[in-house]
Amino acid sequence: MPTFPRLKYISLLLGLIPFVFFSWSLFTFSINIPWLDDFEAPMTIRAWFAQPDWLDRLKMIWFPNNEHRIVTLRLWVMVHYLVFNQLDLKALLLTSHVYILIIFVLFWFNLPVKNRWWYFLPIPFLYLNFQYHLNTFWFIVSIQRNLVIGFGFLAMFCLSKDSHKLFITGVVCTMLACLSNSDGLLFIAAGGMILLTKFEVKKLGIWIGIFVTFLFLFFWNYPSMGSNQNGLIYLAGHPWQSIQGFFVFLGGSADYFNEQDSTIRLIFSFSMGLLLFIIIIWGFQRWIFTNTEKKYSSFSQRWTSGELANSHQLFLAGCLTFCILNGVLLALLRSKSGPFVFLIGNYKIIATLAMLLTYVVSTHLVSSVFTTKWVLPVAIVFWISSIVTYYPAIKNRKEFLLQDYQSFIHDKQGLGFNKENVKKYELHLMMVQMIHKGEYIPGTK
């Protein structure tokens, strides 16, 4: 094993390669042109100034977008606009990726202390890949997911610690995750699991009380979820498809067949999902129950003493619970749409997180030599493969948006809308007015 200074130098050099390339790609291929639901941003600005009453403005911020409350996104758009007097989707998207630094720091502190540098090396290669490029470059999807993951993981870290101040921070971060996208609600269950495992009865009671009230307000005047009800009805008659869908979703990181509706995609993803699930169960069982001192005569005694798991185990368990519950929820509600719905590009970031978290769990069970010889080369191949497979789609998306924007400006259709809807929502008029006021400068290259 190299000396520590050399070890640090090598790890930084290697870790910077995917980070620099990902950052360059983000700056190069993100663009200040809205597509479909991205129009939520200019419409938020328009609605804000159309309603001078502050109560009406707050109602507008709180009002759901489809099946999601996107309070944080709307507030972020308005703060940016009020500070810079600009609608800049690219700037908003870029700043939302600060969450990557947050989760990397959290992963760093949850790796084994000894030879931590080597354990960390595969993480940038595993996470900064381009499989989930829709989540990276599509404005509204990117910000929603980034905020959910950033706030949610920070909440799990806070709840895993024994601190009243961090508990309050965890509550606030969980609420912000919920108000960024609906899957943020899953962090409520994950946080409750952490507190239950720690046997912190008082905090768990407070947690339940706060979030029962929060959920009541969250679903007040919520839009009809008829499609979800139809999904549950379909589940009753086709349970195997939901089981298959769960593992396909969880193993989505193994999907390298670039949107082809072929059985091989399902086989690879299902196999990867099943493998990850087995490693997660085996890893936690060995880490928590085997590699611990037998101080207590029974499981119940150890649990009620609050020493069932340490803070590292709790943090990783909370984050993995979020990923697994995402898969369970989609398997229950989306199986009717066919098996390939679980491999949609913007879902793959959760599958990538599940793979990454599984790796972090495994670092507590394998040596750094194993990581260097086996995991790191696989991670590098994984990263390069994602570039080869998905980079053409990333380039094509930007070219398509540039062309479609011209159609939108000149023909009053495009960017996800036909002429009727452009006229109905006054989208063309809104964007042209913002251009004339200097409030919006579209991307041109």
Short mmCIF file of C-alpha atoms in Angstrom, two decimals:
data_model
loop_
_atom_site.label_atom_id
_atom_site.label_comp_id
_atom_site.label_asym_id
_atom_site.label_seq_id
_atom_site.Cartn_x
_atom_site.Cartn_y
_atom_site.Cartn_z
CA MET A 1 0.00 0.00 0.00
CA PRO A 2 1.47 3.44 -0.90
CA THR A 3 2.44 5.91 1.80
CA PHE A 4 -0.30 8.26 2.99
CA PRO A 5 0.83 11.43 1.10
CA ARG A 6 1.12 9.45 -2.13
CA LEU A 7 -2.20 7.73 -1.40
CA LYS A 8 -3.88 11.10 -0.95
CA TYR A 9 -2.37 12.47 -4.15
CA ILE A 10 -3.43 9.45 -6.24
CA SER A 11 -6.98 9.45 -4.88
CA LEU A 12 -7.45 13.15 -5.53
CA LEU A 13 -6.09 12.84 -9.05
CA LEU A 14 -8.28 9.88 -9.91
CA GLY A 15 -11.34 11.31 -8.19
CA LEU A 16 -11.02 14.57 -10.10
CA ILE A 17 -11.28 12.86 -13.50
CA PRO A 18 -15.02 12.01 -13.30
CA PHE A 19 -15.75 15.17 -11.32
CA VAL A 20 -14.11 17.48 -13.88
CA PHE A 21 -15.66 15.66 -16.84
CA PHE A 22 -19.11 15.65 -15.25
CA SER A 23 -18.83 19.36 -14.42
CA TRP A 24 -17.65 20.20 -17.95
CA SER A 25 -20.53 18.22 -19.44
CA LEU A 26 -23.01 19.95 -17.14
CA PHE A 27 -21.81 23.40 -18.21
CA THR A 28 -21.61 22.42 -21.89
CA PHE A 29 -24.90 20.60 -22.45
CA SER A 30 -27.30 22.31 -20.03
CA ILE A 31 -29.15 25.14 -21.73
CA ASN A 32 -31.46 28.00 -20.83
CA ILE A 33 -34.42 26.69 -22.84
CA PRO A 34 -37.49 25.20 -21.12
CA TRP A 35 -39.04 21.90 -22.16
CA LEU A 36 -42.57 20.83 -21.22
CA ASP A 37 -42.88 21.01 -17.40
CA ASP A 38 -39.93 23.42 -17.27
CA PHE A 39 -42.44 26.15 -18.14
CA GLU A 40 -43.45 25.91 -14.50
CA ALA A 41 -40.58 28.34 -13.80
CA PRO A 42 -41.70 31.31 -15.99
CA MET A 43 -45.33 30.60 -15.09
CA THR A 44 -44.42 30.88 -11.41
CA ILE A 45 -42.88 34.31 -12.03
CA ARG A 46 -45.93 35.41 -14.01
CA ALA A 47 -48.36 34.16 -11.35
CA TRP A 48 -46.35 35.82 -8.56
CA PHE A 49 -46.70 39.32 -10.04
CA ALA A 50 -50.28 38.72 -11.17
CA GLN A 51 -51.26 38.28 -7.51
CA PRO A 52 -50.10 41.21 -5.36
CA ASP A 53 -51.79 39.74 -2.26
CA TRP A 54 -49.24 37.74 -0.24
CA LEU A 55 -51.76 35.12 0.84
CA ASP A 56 -52.60 34.40 -2.82
CA ARG A 57 -48.88 34.17 -3.59
CA LEU A 58 -48.38 31.62 -0.82
CA LYS A 59 -51.33 29.60 -2.11
CA MET A 60 -49.76 29.64 -5.57
CA ILE A 61 -46.42 28.41 -4.17
CA TRP A 62 -48.20 25.65 -2.22
CA PHE A 63 -50.46 24.51 -5.09
CA PRO A 64 -49.39 21.07 -6.45
CA ASN A 65 -47.90 20.50 -9.86
CA ASN A 66 -49.51 17.28 -11.09
CA GLU A 67 -48.93 14.89 -8.13
CA HIS A 68 -46.12 16.86 -6.52
CA ARG A 69 -45.73 19.81 -4.21
CA ILE A 70 -42.78 21.75 -5.61
CA VAL A 71 -42.60 24.51 -3.02
CA THR A 72 -38.80 24.58 -2.85
CA LEU A 73 -38.42 24.82 -6.63
CA ARG A 74 -40.87 27.71 -6.90
CA LEU A 75 -39.23 29.55 -4.02
CA TRP A 76 -35.80 28.98 -5.57
CA VAL A 77 -37.01 30.36 -8.91
CA MET A 78 -38.49 33.45 -7.25
CA VAL A 79 -35.45 34.16 -5.07
CA HIS A 80 -33.15 33.87 -8.09
CA TYR A 81 -35.44 36.12 -10.15
CA LEU A 82 -35.79 38.77 -7.44
CA VAL A 83 -32.01 38.87 -6.90
CA PHE A 84 -30.87 38.81 -10.56
CA ASN A 85 -34.05 39.94 -12.38
CA GLN A 86 -33.50 36.99 -14.68
CA LEU A 87 -35.05 33.65 -15.52
CA ASP A 88 -31.94 31.53 -15.98
CA LEU A 89 -32.79 27.84 -16.03
CA LYS A 90 -29.18 26.87 -16.63
CA ALA A 91 -27.92 28.76 -13.57
CA LEU A 92 -30.65 27.25 -11.40
CA LEU A 93 -29.86 23.75 -12.65
CA LEU A 94 -26.12 24.18 -12.10
CA THR A 95 -26.50 25.45 -8.54
CA SER A 96 -28.83 22.57 -7.65
CA HIS A 97 -25.94 20.17 -8.27
CA VAL A 98 -24.20 21.44 -5.16
CA TYR A 99 -26.04 18.56 -3.50
CA ILE A 100 -23.38 16.23 -4.95
CA LEU A 101 -20.75 17.80 -2.71
CA ILE A 102 -23.06 17.33 0.29
CA ILE A 103 -23.67 13.62 -0.28
CA PHE A 104 -20.00 13.00 -1.12
CA VAL A 105 -19.02 14.52 2.23
CA LEU A 106 -21.64 12.39 3.97
CA PHE A 107 -20.34 9.25 2.23
CA TRP A 108 -16.78 10.19 3.17
CA PHE A 109 -17.58 10.30 6.87
CA ASN A 110 -19.43 6.98 6.66
CA LEU A 111 -16.52 5.06 5.14
CA PRO A 112 -14.01 3.11 7.28
CA VAL A 113 -11.40 5.47 8.73
CA LYS A 114 -8.45 3.24 7.87
CA ASN A 115 -7.47 3.63 4.19
CA ARG A 116 -10.51 5.85 3.66
CA TRP A 117 -8.93 7.39 0.57
CA TRP A 118 -8.91 4.07 -1.29
CA TYR A 119 -12.46 3.27 -0.25
CA PHE A 120 -13.62 6.64 -1.57
CA LEU A 121 -12.00 6.32 -5.01
CA PRO A 122 -14.78 4.32 -6.75
CA ILE A 123 -17.55 6.68 -5.55
CA PRO A 124 -17.07 9.51 -8.12
CA PHE A 125 -16.89 6.95 -10.93
CA LEU A 126 -20.01 5.14 -9.75
CA TYR A 127 -22.13 8.22 -9.16
CA LEU A 128 -21.00 10.82 -11.71
CA ASN A 129 -22.08 8.70 -14.66
CA PHE A 130 -24.48 9.55 -17.48
CA GLN A 131 -27.08 6.81 -17.19
CA TYR A 132 -29.44 9.20 -15.43
CA HIS A 133 -28.74 12.04 -17.88
CA LEU A 134 -32.39 13.12 -17.95
CA ASN A 135 -32.12 13.80 -14.24
CA THR A 136 -28.92 15.76 -14.88
CA PHE A 137 -29.93 17.96 -17.81
CA TRP A 138 -33.74 18.27 -17.66
CA PHE A 139 -34.33 21.37 -15.55
CA ILE A 140 -37.41 20.56 -13.50
CA VAL A 141 -36.61 16.85 -13.04
CA SER A 142 -33.05 17.69 -12.05
CA ILE A 143 -33.91 20.29 -9.43
CA GLN A 144 -36.72 18.22 -7.92
CA ARG A 145 -34.54 15.12 -7.53
CA ASN A 146 -31.43 17.00 -6.47
CA LEU A 147 -33.27 18.82 -3.69
CA VAL A 148 -34.98 15.63 -2.50
CA ILE A 149 -31.71 13.69 -2.33
CA GLY A 150 -29.71 16.55 -0.83
CA PHE A 151 -32.22 17.43 1.90
CA GLY A 152 -33.20 13.80 2.49
CA PHE A 153 -29.69 12.43 2.93
CA LEU A 154 -28.78 15.35 5.17
CA ALA A 155 -31.87 14.55 7.26
CA MET A 156 -30.82 10.90 7.61
CA PHE A 157 -27.37 12.00 8.77
CA CYS A 158 -28.83 14.37 11.37
CA LEU A 159 -31.26 11.76 12.71
CA SER A 160 -28.51 9.16 13.02
CA LYS A 161 -26.69 11.37 15.54
CA ASP A 162 -27.50 11.84 19.24
CA SER A 163 -28.23 15.56 19.26
CA HIS A 164 -31.42 17.53 19.90
CA LYS A 165 -30.31 20.31 17.56
CA LEU A 166 -29.56 17.84 14.79
CA PHE A 167 -32.94 16.19 15.39
CA ILE A 168 -34.65 19.53 14.72
CA THR A 169 -32.47 20.00 11.63
CA GLY A 170 -33.46 16.50 10.49
CA VAL A 171 -37.15 17.37 10.83
CA VAL A 172 -36.73 20.57 8.79
CA CYS A 173 -34.66 18.85 6.08
CA THR A 174 -37.23 16.06 5.79
CA MET A 175 -40.00 18.61 5.31
CA LEU A 176 -37.97 20.38 2.63
CA ALA A 177 -37.40 17.03 0.87
CA CYS A 178 -41.18 16.38 0.95
CA LEU A 179 -41.84 19.85 -0.50
CA SER A 180 -39.39 19.27 -3.36
CA ASN A 181 -41.00 16.16 -4.85
CA SER A 182 -43.52 13.61 -3.63
CA ASP A 183 -40.95 10.82 -3.20
CA GLY A 184 -39.45 12.98 -0.46
CA LEU A 185 -42.33 11.70 1.66
CA LEU A 186 -40.51 8.38 1.82
CA PHE A 187 -37.90 10.00 4.05
CA ILE A 188 -40.60 10.29 6.71
CA ALA A 189 -40.73 6.48 6.92
CA ALA A 190 -36.93 6.23 6.69
CA GLY A 191 -36.47 8.76 9.50
CA GLY A 192 -39.02 6.98 11.66
CA MET A 193 -37.13 3.73 11.09
CA ILE A 194 -33.90 5.34 12.34
CA LEU A 195 -35.53 6.66 15.51
CA LEU A 196 -37.24 3.32 16.13
CA THR A 197 -33.96 1.45 15.71
CA LYS A 198 -32.28 3.84 18.17
CA PHE A 199 -35.21 3.26 20.57
CA GLU A 200 -35.60 7.02 21.02
CA VAL A 201 -39.24 6.80 22.02
CA LYS A 202 -39.72 10.47 22.87
CA LYS A 203 -38.22 11.70 19.60
CA LEU A 204 -40.19 9.09 17.66
CA GLY A 205 -43.41 10.31 19.28
CA ILE A 206 -42.56 13.91 18.35
CA TRP A 207 -41.65 12.76 14.83
CA ILE A 208 -44.98 10.97 14.38
CA GLY A 209 -46.94 13.91 15.78
CA ILE A 210 -45.20 16.44 13.53
CA PHE A 211 -45.53 14.43 10.35
CA VAL A 212 -49.10 13.25 10.87
CA THR A 213 -50.00 16.95 10.98
CA PHE A 214 -47.69 17.69 8.06
CA LEU A 215 -49.21 14.93 5.91
CA PHE A 216 -52.72 16.16 6.68
CA LEU A 217 -51.75 19.61 5.36
CA PHE A 218 -49.77 18.11 2.48
CA PHE A 219 -52.73 16.14 1.10
CA TRP A 220 -55.32 18.84 1.81
CA ASN A 221 -57.07 19.64 -1.49
CA TYR A 222 -54.66 17.30 -3.28
CA PRO A 223 -55.49 16.42 -6.92
CA SER A 224 -57.20 13.13 -7.69
CA MET A 225 -54.82 10.17 -7.84
CA GLY A 226 -57.01 7.95 -10.01
CA SER A 227 -54.02 6.55 -11.91
CA ASN A 228 -52.55 5.29 -8.64
CA GLN A 229 -55.82 3.60 -7.74
CA ASN A 230 -55.88 1.92 -11.16
CA GLY A 231 -52.31 0.74 -10.52
CA LEU A 232 -53.33 -0.92 -7.26
CA ILE A 233 -56.26 -2.65 -8.96
CA TYR A 234 -53.87 -3.97 -11.62
CA LEU A 235 -51.48 -5.16 -8.89
CA ALA A 236 -54.13 -7.43 -7.39
CA GLY A 237 -54.32 -9.44 -10.60
CA HIS A 238 -50.64 -9.33 -11.56
CA PRO A 239 -48.49 -9.54 -8.39
CA TRP A 240 -45.51 -11.15 -10.15
CA GLN A 241 -45.14 -8.15 -12.46
CA SER A 242 -44.80 -5.88 -9.45
CA ILE A 243 -42.15 -8.13 -7.88
CA GLN A 244 -40.28 -8.20 -11.18
CA GLY A 245 -40.66 -4.44 -11.52
CA PHE A 246 -39.15 -3.84 -8.08
CA PHE A 247 -35.94 -5.70 -8.90
CA VAL A 248 -35.75 -4.20 -12.41
CA PHE A 249 -35.99 -0.74 -10.86
CA LEU A 250 -33.42 -1.48 -8.15
CA GLY A 251 -30.99 -2.85 -10.73
CA GLY A 252 -31.50 -0.08 -13.28
CA SER A 253 -27.82 0.83 -13.00
CA ALA A 254 -27.03 -2.28 -15.09
CA ASP A 255 -29.15 -1.05 -18.04
CA TYR A 256 -26.75 -0.32 -20.91
CA PHE A 257 -28.97 -0.95 -23.88
CA ASN A 258 -29.96 2.64 -24.56
CA GLU A 259 -33.73 2.67 -24.60
CA GLN A 260 -34.26 -0.51 -26.64
CA ASP A 261 -37.35 -2.46 -25.58
CA SER A 262 -35.54 -5.80 -25.44
CA THR A 263 -35.79 -8.61 -22.92
CA ILE A 264 -32.05 -8.46 -22.27
CA ARG A 265 -32.51 -5.08 -20.57
CA LEU A 266 -34.96 -6.61 -18.12
CA ILE A 267 -32.77 -9.65 -17.45
CA PHE A 268 -29.65 -7.59 -16.68
CA SER A 269 -31.52 -5.09 -14.53
CA PHE A 270 -33.50 -7.78 -12.66
CA SER A 271 -30.31 -9.73 -11.95
CA MET A 272 -28.52 -6.61 -10.73
CA GLY A 273 -31.46 -5.64 -8.52
CA LEU A 274 -31.64 -9.11 -6.99
CA LEU A 275 -27.87 -9.10 -6.37
CA LEU A 276 -27.98 -5.68 -4.69
CA PHE A 277 -30.90 -6.74 -2.49
CA ILE A 278 -29.05 -9.89 -1.37
CA ILE A 279 -25.87 -7.89 -0.63
CA ILE A 280 -27.85 -5.30 1.35
CA ILE A 281 -29.54 -7.93 3.52
CA TRP A 282 -26.35 -9.99 3.96
CA GLY A 283 -24.20 -6.91 4.52
CA PHE A 284 -26.30 -5.41 7.28
CA GLN A 285 -26.83 -8.81 8.90
CA ARG A 286 -23.08 -9.42 9.03
CA TRP A 287 -22.08 -5.84 9.87
CA ILE A 288 -24.61 -5.33 12.66
CA PHE A 289 -25.12 -8.79 14.14
CA THR A 290 -21.84 -10.61 13.47
CA ASN A 291 -19.15 -7.94 13.77
CA THR A 292 -20.29 -6.68 17.16
CA GLU A 293 -19.49 -7.59 20.73
CA LYS A 294 -22.07 -9.78 22.40
CA LYS A 295 -22.74 -7.53 25.37
CA TYR A 296 -26.43 -8.32 25.66
CA SER A 297 -28.24 -11.55 26.33
CA SER A 298 -31.03 -10.87 23.83
CA PHE A 299 -31.92 -8.81 20.78
CA SER A 300 -34.64 -7.01 22.77
CA GLN A 301 -32.19 -5.97 25.48
CA ARG A 302 -29.72 -4.65 22.93
CA TRP A 303 -32.45 -2.76 21.07
CA THR A 304 -33.95 -1.08 24.15
CA SER A 305 -30.44 -0.05 25.24
CA GLY A 306 -30.20 2.01 22.03
CA GLU A 307 -27.14 0.13 20.77
CA LEU A 308 -28.67 -1.95 18.02
CA ALA A 309 -26.80 0.03 15.37
CA ASN A 310 -24.23 2.82 15.25
CA SER A 311 -24.65 6.16 13.47
CA HIS A 312 -22.94 4.96 10.27
CA GLN A 313 -25.25 1.98 10.00
CA LEU A 314 -28.31 4.11 10.73
CA PHE A 315 -27.44 6.71 8.10
CA LEU A 316 -26.87 4.11 5.39
CA ALA A 317 -29.97 2.15 6.41
CA GLY A 318 -32.10 5.30 6.24
CA CYS A 319 -30.83 6.23 2.76
CA LEU A 320 -31.26 2.66 1.49
CA THR A 321 -34.78 2.57 2.92
CA PHE A 322 -35.60 5.61 0.78
CA CYS A 323 -34.25 3.88 -2.35
CA ILE A 324 -36.02 0.60 -1.63
CA LEU A 325 -39.33 2.29 -0.84
CA ASN A 326 -39.07 4.15 -4.16
CA GLY A 327 -38.87 0.78 -5.86
CA VAL A 328 -41.73 -0.67 -3.84
CA LEU A 329 -43.97 2.32 -4.57
CA LEU A 330 -43.28 2.28 -8.29
CA ALA A 331 -43.75 -1.49 -8.41
CA LEU A 332 -47.15 -1.12 -6.75
CA LEU A 333 -48.39 1.81 -8.83
CA ARG A 334 -46.68 1.63 -12.23
CA SER A 335 -46.65 -2.07 -13.21
CA LYS A 336 -49.68 -1.49 -15.43
CA SER A 337 -47.50 0.64 -17.74
CA GLY A 338 -45.26 -2.32 -18.60
CA PRO A 339 -41.85 -3.49 -17.36
CA PHE A 340 -39.81 -0.87 -19.22
CA VAL A 341 -41.37 1.97 -17.22
CA PHE A 342 -38.95 1.06 -14.41
CA LEU A 343 -35.99 1.89 -16.66
CA ILE A 344 -37.01 5.46 -17.46
CA GLY A 345 -33.93 7.68 -17.40
CA ASN A 346 -34.97 9.95 -14.54
CA TYR A 347 -35.61 6.92 -12.29
CA LYS A 348 -32.09 5.60 -12.73
CA ILE A 349 -30.55 8.07 -10.30
CA ILE A 350 -32.29 6.17 -7.47
CA ALA A 351 -30.95 2.86 -8.80
CA THR A 352 -27.47 4.42 -8.97
CA LEU A 353 -27.80 5.63 -5.38
CA ALA A 354 -28.88 2.14 -4.28
CA MET A 355 -25.79 0.67 -5.94
CA LEU A 356 -23.54 3.32 -4.38
CA LEU A 357 -25.00 2.88 -0.89
CA THR A 358 -24.60 -0.88 -1.21
CA TYR A 359 -20.95 -0.31 -2.02
CA VAL A 360 -20.49 1.93 1.04
CA VAL A 361 -22.04 -0.79 3.23
CA SER A 362 -19.69 -3.37 1.72
CA THR A 363 -16.60 -1.23 2.51
CA HIS A 364 -17.11 -2.14 6.17
CA LEU A 365 -16.84 -5.81 5.27
CA VAL A 366 -14.02 -5.97 2.70
CA SER A 367 -10.42 -4.75 2.68
CA SER A 368 -9.19 -1.66 0.87
CA VAL A 369 -6.93 -3.96 -1.18
CA PHE A 370 -10.05 -5.71 -2.52
CA THR A 371 -11.57 -2.32 -3.32
CA THR A 372 -8.48 -1.19 -5.21
CA LYS A 373 -7.99 -4.39 -7.19
CA TRP A 374 -11.59 -5.20 -8.04
CA VAL A 375 -14.16 -2.49 -7.28
CA LEU A 376 -12.19 0.48 -8.66
CA PRO A 377 -11.54 -1.07 -12.11
CA VAL A 378 -15.20 -2.10 -12.37
CA ALA A 379 -16.27 1.43 -11.38
CA ILE A 380 -14.03 2.97 -14.04
CA VAL A 381 -15.39 0.62 -16.73
CA PHE A 382 -18.93 1.42 -15.53
CA TRP A 383 -18.27 5.16 -15.86
CA ILE A 384 -16.67 4.91 -19.31
CA SER A 385 -19.51 2.66 -20.52
CA SER A 386 -22.08 5.25 -19.45
CA ILE A 387 -20.28 7.86 -21.58
CA VAL A 388 -20.12 5.59 -24.64
CA THR A 389 -23.76 4.57 -24.30
CA TYR A 390 -25.52 7.78 -23.33
CA TYR A 391 -23.36 10.70 -24.44
CA PRO A 392 -24.85 10.79 -27.98
CA ALA A 393 -28.35 11.21 -26.48
CA ILE A 394 -27.08 14.08 -24.31
CA LYS A 395 -25.66 15.92 -27.34
CA ASN A 396 -28.78 15.25 -29.42
CA ARG A 397 -31.03 16.60 -26.68
CA LYS A 398 -29.32 19.98 -26.70
CA GLU A 399 -29.44 20.20 -30.51
CA PHE A 400 -33.12 19.24 -30.45
CA LEU A 401 -33.95 21.97 -27.90
CA LEU A 402 -32.16 24.62 -29.97
CA GLN A 403 -34.14 23.63 -33.07
CA ASP A 404 -37.44 23.26 -31.25
CA TYR A 405 -37.01 26.69 -29.65
CA GLN A 406 -36.92 28.25 -33.13
CA SER A 407 -40.16 26.46 -33.97
CA PHE A 408 -41.67 27.75 -30.73
CA ILE A 409 -40.69 31.37 -31.43
CA HIS A 410 -41.60 31.45 -35.12
CA ASP A 411 -44.43 28.92 -35.41
CA LYS A 412 -45.83 29.20 -31.85
CA GLN A 413 -45.54 25.48 -31.24
CA GLY A 414 -42.88 23.19 -29.86
CA LEU A 415 -40.94 22.68 -26.62
CA GLY A 416 -43.46 19.99 -25.67
CA PHE A 417 -46.64 21.90 -26.64
CA ASN A 418 -48.86 22.05 -29.69
CA LYS A 419 -50.31 25.31 -31.02
CA GLU A 420 -53.55 24.95 -29.08
CA ASN A 421 -51.83 24.62 -25.72
CA VAL A 422 -49.30 27.36 -26.47
CA LYS A 423 -52.23 29.68 -27.14
CA LYS A 424 -54.30 28.36 -24.21
CA TYR A 425 -51.58 29.02 -21.61
CA GLU A 426 -50.20 32.11 -23.40
CA LEU A 427 -46.74 30.57 -23.33
CA HIS A 428 -45.43 32.30 -26.46
CA LEU A 429 -46.66 35.70 -25.29
CA MET A 430 -45.16 35.17 -21.84
CA MET A 431 -41.71 34.22 -23.16
CA VAL A 432 -41.60 36.99 -25.77
CA GLN A 433 -42.50 39.58 -23.13
CA MET A 434 -39.72 38.30 -20.85
CA ILE A 435 -37.24 38.49 -23.75
CA HIS A 436 -38.24 42.08 -24.55
CA LYS A 437 -37.84 43.07 -20.88
CA GLY A 438 -34.41 41.47 -20.75
CA GLU A 439 -35.63 38.99 -18.14
CA TYR A 440 -34.93 35.93 -20.27
CA ILE A 441 -32.00 35.32 -22.59
CA PRO A 442 -32.43 31.99 -24.39
CA GLY A 443 -29.52 29.67 -24.98
CA THR A 444 -28.13 29.95 -28.50
CA LYS A 445 -25.33 27.39 -28.51
#
